[in-house]
mmCIF file of C-alpha atoms in Angstrom:
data_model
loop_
_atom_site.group_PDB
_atom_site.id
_atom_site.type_symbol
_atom_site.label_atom_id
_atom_site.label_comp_id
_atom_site.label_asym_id
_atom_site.label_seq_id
_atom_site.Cartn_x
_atom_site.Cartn_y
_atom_site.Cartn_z
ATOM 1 C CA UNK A 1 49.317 11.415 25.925
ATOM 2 C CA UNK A 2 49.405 13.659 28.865
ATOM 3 C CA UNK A 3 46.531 16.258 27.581
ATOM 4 C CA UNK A 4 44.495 13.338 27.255
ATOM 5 C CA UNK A 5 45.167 11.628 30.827
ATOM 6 C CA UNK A 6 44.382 15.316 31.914
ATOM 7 C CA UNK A 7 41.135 15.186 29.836
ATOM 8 C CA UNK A 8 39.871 12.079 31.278
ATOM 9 C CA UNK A 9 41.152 13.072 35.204
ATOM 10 C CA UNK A 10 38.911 16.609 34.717
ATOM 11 C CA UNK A 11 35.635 14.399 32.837
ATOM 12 C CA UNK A 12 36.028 12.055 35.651
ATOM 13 C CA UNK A 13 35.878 14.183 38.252
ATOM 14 C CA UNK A 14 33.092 16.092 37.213
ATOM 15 C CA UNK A 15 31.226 12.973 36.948
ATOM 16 C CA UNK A 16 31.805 11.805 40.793
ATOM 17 C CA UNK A 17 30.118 15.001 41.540
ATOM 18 C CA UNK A 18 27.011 13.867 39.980
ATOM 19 C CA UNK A 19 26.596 10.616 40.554
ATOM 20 C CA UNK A 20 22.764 10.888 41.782
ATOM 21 C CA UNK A 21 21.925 11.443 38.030
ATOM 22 C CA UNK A 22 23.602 8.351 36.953
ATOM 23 C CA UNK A 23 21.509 6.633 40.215
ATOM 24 C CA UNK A 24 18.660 7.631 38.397
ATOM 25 C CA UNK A 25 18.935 5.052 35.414
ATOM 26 C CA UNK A 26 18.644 2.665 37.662
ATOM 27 C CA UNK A 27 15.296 2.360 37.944
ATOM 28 C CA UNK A 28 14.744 1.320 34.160
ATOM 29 C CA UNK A 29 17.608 -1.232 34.406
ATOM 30 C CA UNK A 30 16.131 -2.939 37.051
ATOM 31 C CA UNK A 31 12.779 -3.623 35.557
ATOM 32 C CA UNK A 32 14.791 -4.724 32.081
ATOM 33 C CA UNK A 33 16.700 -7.158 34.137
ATOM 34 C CA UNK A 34 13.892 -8.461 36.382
ATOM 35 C CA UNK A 35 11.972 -8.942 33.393
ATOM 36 C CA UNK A 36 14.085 -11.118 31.434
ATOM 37 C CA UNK A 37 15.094 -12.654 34.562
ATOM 38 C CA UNK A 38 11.304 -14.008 35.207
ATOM 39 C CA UNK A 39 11.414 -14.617 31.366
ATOM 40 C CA UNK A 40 14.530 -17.296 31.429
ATOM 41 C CA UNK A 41 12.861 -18.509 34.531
ATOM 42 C CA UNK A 42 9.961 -19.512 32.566
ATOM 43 C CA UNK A 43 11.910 -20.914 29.713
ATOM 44 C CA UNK A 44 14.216 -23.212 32.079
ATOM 45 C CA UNK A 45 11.192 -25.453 33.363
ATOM 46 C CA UNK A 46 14.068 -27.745 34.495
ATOM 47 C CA UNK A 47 17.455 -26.125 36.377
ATOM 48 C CA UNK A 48 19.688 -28.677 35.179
ATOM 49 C CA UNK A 49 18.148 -27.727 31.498
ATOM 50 C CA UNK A 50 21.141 -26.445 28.599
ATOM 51 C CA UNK A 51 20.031 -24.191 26.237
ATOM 52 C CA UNK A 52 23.046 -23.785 24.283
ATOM 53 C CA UNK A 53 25.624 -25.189 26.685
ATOM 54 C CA UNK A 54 24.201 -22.388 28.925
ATOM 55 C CA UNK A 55 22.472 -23.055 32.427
ATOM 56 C CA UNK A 56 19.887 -21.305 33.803
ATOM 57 C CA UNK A 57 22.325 -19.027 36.247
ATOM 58 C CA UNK A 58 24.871 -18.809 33.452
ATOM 59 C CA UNK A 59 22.328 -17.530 30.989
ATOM 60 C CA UNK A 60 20.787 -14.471 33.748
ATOM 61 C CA UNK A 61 23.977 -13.478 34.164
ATOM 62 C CA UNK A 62 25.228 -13.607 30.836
ATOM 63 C CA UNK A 63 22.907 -11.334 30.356
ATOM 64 C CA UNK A 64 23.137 -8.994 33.110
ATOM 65 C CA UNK A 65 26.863 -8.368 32.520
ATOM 66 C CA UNK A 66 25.880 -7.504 28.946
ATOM 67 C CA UNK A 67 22.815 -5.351 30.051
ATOM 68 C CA UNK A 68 25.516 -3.607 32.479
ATOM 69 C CA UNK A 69 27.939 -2.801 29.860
ATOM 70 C CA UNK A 70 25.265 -1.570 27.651
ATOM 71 C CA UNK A 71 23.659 0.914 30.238
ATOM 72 C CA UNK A 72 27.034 1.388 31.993
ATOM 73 C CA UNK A 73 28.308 2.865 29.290
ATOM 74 C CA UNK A 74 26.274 4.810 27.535
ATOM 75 C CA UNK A 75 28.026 4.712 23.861
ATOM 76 C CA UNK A 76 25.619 6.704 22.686
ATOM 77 C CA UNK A 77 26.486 10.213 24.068
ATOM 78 C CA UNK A 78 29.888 9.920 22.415
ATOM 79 C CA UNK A 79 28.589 9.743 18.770
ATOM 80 C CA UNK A 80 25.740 11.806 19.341
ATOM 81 C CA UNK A 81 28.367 14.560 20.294
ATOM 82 C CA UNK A 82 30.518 14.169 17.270
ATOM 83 C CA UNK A 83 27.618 13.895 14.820
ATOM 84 C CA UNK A 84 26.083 17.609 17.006
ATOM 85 C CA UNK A 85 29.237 18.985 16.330
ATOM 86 C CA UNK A 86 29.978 18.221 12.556
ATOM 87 C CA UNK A 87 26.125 18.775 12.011
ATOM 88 C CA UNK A 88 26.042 22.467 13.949
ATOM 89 C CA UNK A 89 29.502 23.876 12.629
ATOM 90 C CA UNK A 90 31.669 23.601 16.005
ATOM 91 C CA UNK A 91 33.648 21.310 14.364
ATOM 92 C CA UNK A 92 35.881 24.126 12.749
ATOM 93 C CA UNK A 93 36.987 25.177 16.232
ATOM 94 C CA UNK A 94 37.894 21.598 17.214
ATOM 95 C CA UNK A 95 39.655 21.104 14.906
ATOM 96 C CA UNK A 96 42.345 24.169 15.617
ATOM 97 C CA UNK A 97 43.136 22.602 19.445
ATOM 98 C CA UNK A 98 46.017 21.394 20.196
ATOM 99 C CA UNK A 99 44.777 17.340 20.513
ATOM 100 C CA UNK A 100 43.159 15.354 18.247
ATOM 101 C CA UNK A 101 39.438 15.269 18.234
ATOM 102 C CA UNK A 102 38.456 12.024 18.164
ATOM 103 C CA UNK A 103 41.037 11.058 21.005
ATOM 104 C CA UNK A 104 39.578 13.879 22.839
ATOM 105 C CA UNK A 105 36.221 12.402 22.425
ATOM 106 C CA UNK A 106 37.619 8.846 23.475
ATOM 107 C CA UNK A 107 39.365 10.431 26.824
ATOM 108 C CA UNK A 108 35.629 12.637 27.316
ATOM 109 C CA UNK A 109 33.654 9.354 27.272
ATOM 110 C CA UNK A 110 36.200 7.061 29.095
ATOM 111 C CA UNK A 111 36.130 9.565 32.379
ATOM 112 C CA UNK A 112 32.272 9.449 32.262
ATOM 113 C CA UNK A 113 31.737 5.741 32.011
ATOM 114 C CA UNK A 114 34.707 5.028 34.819
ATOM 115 C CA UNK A 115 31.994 6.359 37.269
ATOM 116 C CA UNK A 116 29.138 5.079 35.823
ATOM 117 C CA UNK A 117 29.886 1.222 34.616
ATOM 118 C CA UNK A 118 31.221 0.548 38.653
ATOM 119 C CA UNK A 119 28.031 1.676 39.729
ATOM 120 C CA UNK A 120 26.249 -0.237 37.555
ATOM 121 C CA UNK A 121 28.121 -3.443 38.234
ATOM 122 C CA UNK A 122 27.469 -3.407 41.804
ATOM 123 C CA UNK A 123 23.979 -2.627 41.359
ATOM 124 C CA UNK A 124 24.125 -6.178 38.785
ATOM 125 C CA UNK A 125 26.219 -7.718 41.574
ATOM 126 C CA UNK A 126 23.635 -7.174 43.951
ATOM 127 C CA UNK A 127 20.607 -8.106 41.888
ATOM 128 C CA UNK A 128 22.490 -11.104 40.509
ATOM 129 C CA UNK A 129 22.844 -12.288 44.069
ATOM 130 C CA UNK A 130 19.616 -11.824 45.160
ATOM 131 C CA UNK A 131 17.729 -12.871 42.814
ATOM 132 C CA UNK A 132 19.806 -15.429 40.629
ATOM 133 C CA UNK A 133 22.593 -16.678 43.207
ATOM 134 C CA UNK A 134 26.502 -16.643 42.875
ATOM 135 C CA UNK A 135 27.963 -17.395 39.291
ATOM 136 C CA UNK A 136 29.654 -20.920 39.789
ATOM 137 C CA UNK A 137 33.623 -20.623 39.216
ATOM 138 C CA UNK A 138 33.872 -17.292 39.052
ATOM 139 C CA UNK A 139 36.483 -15.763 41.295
ATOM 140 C CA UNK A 140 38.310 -12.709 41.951
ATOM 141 C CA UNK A 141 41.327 -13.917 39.721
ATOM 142 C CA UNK A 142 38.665 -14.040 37.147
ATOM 143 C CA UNK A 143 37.614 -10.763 37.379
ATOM 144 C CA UNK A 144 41.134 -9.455 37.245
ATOM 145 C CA UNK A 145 41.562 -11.234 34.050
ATOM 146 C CA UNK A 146 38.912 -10.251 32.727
ATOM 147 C CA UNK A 147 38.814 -6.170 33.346
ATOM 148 C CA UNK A 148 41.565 -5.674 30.171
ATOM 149 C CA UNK A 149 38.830 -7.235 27.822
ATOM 150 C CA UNK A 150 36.103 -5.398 29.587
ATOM 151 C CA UNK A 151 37.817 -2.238 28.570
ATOM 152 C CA UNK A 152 39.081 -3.162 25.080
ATOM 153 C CA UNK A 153 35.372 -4.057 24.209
ATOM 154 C CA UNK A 154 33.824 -0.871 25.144
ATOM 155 C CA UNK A 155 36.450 0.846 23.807
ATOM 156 C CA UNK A 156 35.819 -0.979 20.345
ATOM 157 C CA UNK A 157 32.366 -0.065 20.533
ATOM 158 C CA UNK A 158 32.790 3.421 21.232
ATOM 159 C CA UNK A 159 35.304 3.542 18.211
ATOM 160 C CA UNK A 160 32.995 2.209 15.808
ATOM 161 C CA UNK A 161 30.076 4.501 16.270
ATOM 162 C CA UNK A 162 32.473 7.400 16.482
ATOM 163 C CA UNK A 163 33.204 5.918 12.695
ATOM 164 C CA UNK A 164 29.639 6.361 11.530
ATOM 165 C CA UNK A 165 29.421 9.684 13.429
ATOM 166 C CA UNK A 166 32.132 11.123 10.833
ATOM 167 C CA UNK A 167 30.061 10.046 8.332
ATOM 168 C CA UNK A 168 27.817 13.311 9.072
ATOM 169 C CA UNK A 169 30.717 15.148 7.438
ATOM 170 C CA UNK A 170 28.739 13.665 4.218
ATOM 171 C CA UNK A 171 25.777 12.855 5.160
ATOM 172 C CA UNK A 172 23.173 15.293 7.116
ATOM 173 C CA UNK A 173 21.949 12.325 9.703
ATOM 174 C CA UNK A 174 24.021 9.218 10.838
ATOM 175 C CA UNK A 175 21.167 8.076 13.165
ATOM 176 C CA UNK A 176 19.776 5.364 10.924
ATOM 177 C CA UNK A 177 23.394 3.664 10.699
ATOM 178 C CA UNK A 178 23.897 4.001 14.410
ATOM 179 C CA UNK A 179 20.686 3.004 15.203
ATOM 180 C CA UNK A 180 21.563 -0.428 12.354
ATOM 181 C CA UNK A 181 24.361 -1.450 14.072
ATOM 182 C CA UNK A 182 22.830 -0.568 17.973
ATOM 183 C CA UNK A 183 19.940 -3.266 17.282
ATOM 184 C CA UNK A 184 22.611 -5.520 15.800
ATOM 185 C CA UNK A 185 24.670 -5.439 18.662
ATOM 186 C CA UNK A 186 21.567 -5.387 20.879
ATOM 187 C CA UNK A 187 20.104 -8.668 19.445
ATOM 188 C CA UNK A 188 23.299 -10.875 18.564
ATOM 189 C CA UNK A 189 25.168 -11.012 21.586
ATOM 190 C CA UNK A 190 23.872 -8.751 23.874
ATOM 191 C CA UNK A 191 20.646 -10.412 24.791
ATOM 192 C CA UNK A 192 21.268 -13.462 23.605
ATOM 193 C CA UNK A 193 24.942 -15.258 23.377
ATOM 194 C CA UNK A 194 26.382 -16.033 19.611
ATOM 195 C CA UNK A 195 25.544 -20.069 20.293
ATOM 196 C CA UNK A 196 21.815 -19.701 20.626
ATOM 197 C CA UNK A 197 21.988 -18.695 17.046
ATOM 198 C CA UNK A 198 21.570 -21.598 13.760
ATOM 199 C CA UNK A 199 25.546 -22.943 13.686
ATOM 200 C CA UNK A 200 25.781 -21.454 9.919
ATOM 201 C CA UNK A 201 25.254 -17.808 11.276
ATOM 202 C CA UNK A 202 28.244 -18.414 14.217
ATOM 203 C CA UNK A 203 31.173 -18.042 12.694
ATOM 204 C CA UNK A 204 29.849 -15.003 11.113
ATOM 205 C CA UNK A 205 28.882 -12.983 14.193
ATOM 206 C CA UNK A 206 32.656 -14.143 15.260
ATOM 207 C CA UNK A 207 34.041 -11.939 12.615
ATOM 208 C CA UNK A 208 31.903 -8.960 13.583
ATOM 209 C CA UNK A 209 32.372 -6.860 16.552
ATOM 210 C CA UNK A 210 29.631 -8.611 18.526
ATOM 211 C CA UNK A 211 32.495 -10.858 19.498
ATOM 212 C CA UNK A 212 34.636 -8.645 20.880
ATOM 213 C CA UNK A 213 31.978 -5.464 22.026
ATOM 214 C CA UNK A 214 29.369 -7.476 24.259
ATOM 215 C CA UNK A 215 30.111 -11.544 23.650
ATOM 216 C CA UNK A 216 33.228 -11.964 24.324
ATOM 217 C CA UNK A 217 33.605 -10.307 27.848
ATOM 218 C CA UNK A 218 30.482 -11.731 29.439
ATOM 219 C CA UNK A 219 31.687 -14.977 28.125
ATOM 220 C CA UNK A 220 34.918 -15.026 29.895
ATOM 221 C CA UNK A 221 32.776 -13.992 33.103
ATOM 222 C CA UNK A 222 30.705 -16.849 33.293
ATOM 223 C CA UNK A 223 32.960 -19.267 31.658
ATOM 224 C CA UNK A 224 36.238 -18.488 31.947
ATOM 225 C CA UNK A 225 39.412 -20.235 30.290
ATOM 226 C CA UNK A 226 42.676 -19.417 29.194
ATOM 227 C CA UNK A 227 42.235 -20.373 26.028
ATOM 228 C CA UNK A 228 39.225 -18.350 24.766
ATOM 229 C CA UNK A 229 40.589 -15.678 27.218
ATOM 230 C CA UNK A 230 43.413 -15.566 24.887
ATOM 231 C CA UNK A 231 41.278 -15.825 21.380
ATOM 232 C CA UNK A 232 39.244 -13.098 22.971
ATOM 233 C CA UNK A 233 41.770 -10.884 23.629
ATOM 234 C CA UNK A 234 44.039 -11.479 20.314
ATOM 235 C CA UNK A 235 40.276 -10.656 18.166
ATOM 236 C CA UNK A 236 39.646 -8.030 20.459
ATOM 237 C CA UNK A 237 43.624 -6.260 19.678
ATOM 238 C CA UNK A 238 42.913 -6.937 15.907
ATOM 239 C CA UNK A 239 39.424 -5.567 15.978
ATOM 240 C CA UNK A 240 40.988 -2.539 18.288
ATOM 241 C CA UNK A 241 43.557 -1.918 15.736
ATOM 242 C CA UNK A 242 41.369 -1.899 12.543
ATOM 243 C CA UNK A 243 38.535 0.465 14.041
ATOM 244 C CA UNK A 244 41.131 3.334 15.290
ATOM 245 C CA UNK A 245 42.446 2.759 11.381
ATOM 246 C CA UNK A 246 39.124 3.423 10.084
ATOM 247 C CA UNK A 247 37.910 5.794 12.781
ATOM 248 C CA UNK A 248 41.292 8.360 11.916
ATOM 249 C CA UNK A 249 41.145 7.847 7.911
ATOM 250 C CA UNK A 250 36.923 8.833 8.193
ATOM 251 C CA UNK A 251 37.797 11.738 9.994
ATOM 252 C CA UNK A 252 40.902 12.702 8.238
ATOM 253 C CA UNK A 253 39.059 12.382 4.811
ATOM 254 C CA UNK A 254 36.306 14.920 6.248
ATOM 255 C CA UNK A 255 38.221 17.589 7.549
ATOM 256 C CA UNK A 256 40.045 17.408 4.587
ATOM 257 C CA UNK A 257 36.450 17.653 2.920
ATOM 258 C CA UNK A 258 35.658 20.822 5.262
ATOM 259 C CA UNK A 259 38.789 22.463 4.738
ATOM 260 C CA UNK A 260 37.982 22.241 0.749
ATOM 261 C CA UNK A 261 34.973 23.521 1.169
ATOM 262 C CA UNK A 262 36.401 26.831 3.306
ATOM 263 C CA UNK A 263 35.267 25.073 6.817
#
């Protein structure tokens, strides 16, 4: 465990010395946000309207906080990097260091997001206010609460597209399956929460890792309760649990495929 703290500690490091590049996304997130901001404006014609048990202010920042996590955290660059180095060979030497790949990977991407997802926040924070107004029962004991699932759900998602990166040990391109389950996760529950969706389709997206990825986080921000803090957190442990079991058998099961084939 202590190569790995030492991986994230150098990865984080590097990134506070750069943090005018991650400034520079800003730009685009603000014009996504103000955008559907003005759009939920126009769709609320009342402001005591419910659309889904969700008020006007609860809905913005719903999904803000989702839109935060998402550009926050850029996923992305960890899959791209294991599916670059299966694809281009540099796998081979990788493999021969003394950690495990994918946990290197994991320790790589939670050092850059660290810097990046509190930046983003405040920049939410100070949009939200501006432009929306303060979240109604929210609190600092709520945030406190609520960081654990914050980091169990990104930490899900990056897990999962790790998974279909290994694929490329079998495939030449994994893009089309990332880029599947990006818009999946992009539609049903990041821009919109699970209950806007027909009642027969909820339960399903509750076994999927919408729930626990980009649902299940903002909802605890905006609505908090010990209860579904609790149901969160016990889906998000199970779902934690099952991707590192998948993510370590696809990636045992294709070095053991490279190795065959004389690397």
């Amino acid at each position: 465990m202590k190569k790995y703290t030492v991986i994230y500690r150098s990865v984080l490091m590097e990134n506070l010395q750069y943090t005018a590049n991650v400034a520079m996304g800003f730009v685009s997130y603000f014009v996504f946000i103000f955008i559907f901001i003005q759009l939920w404006n126009y769709i609320y014609d009342d402001p005591r309207q419910l659309i889904a048990g969700y008020t006007k202010e609860q809905m913005i920042w719903y999904v803000m906080i989702t839109e935060t996590l998402w550009f926050g955290t850029r996923a992305a660059a960890v899959s791209s990097q294991a599916a670059t180095d299966i694809r281009g060979g540099n796998i081979a030497y990788q493999i021969n260091k003394p950690y495990h790949y994918a946990l290197y990977l994991l320790s790589r991407y939670t050092g850059e997001w660290s810097v990046r997802l509190p930046m983003y926040a405040l920049l939410s924070a100070v949009i939200g206010f501006a432009l929306v107004g303060g979240l109604p029962g929210f609190g600092l004991l709520t945030l406190l609460a609520v960081i654990p699932s914050v980091v169990m759900g990104i930490t899900i998602h990056a897990v999962f597209k790790l998974s279909i990166s290994f694929f490329s040990f079998w495939i030449e391109d994994s893009n089309p399956f990332q880029w599947l389950y990006d818009k999946l996760l992009l539609v049903v529950g990041t821009l919109f929460p699970i209950e806007i969706f027909p009642e027969a389709l909820q339960p399903l997206f509750r076994l999927t890792p919408i729930y626990t990825v980009c649902y299940g986080p903002a909802k605890l921000i905006i609505d908090f309760s010990v209860e579904k803090w609790v149901e969160i957190l016990i889906a998000q442990l199970l779902y934690l649990a099952a991707g590192c079991a998948l993510m370590f058998f696809i990636y045992g099961k294709g070095v053991k495929r490279l190795y065959v084939n004389g690397g």
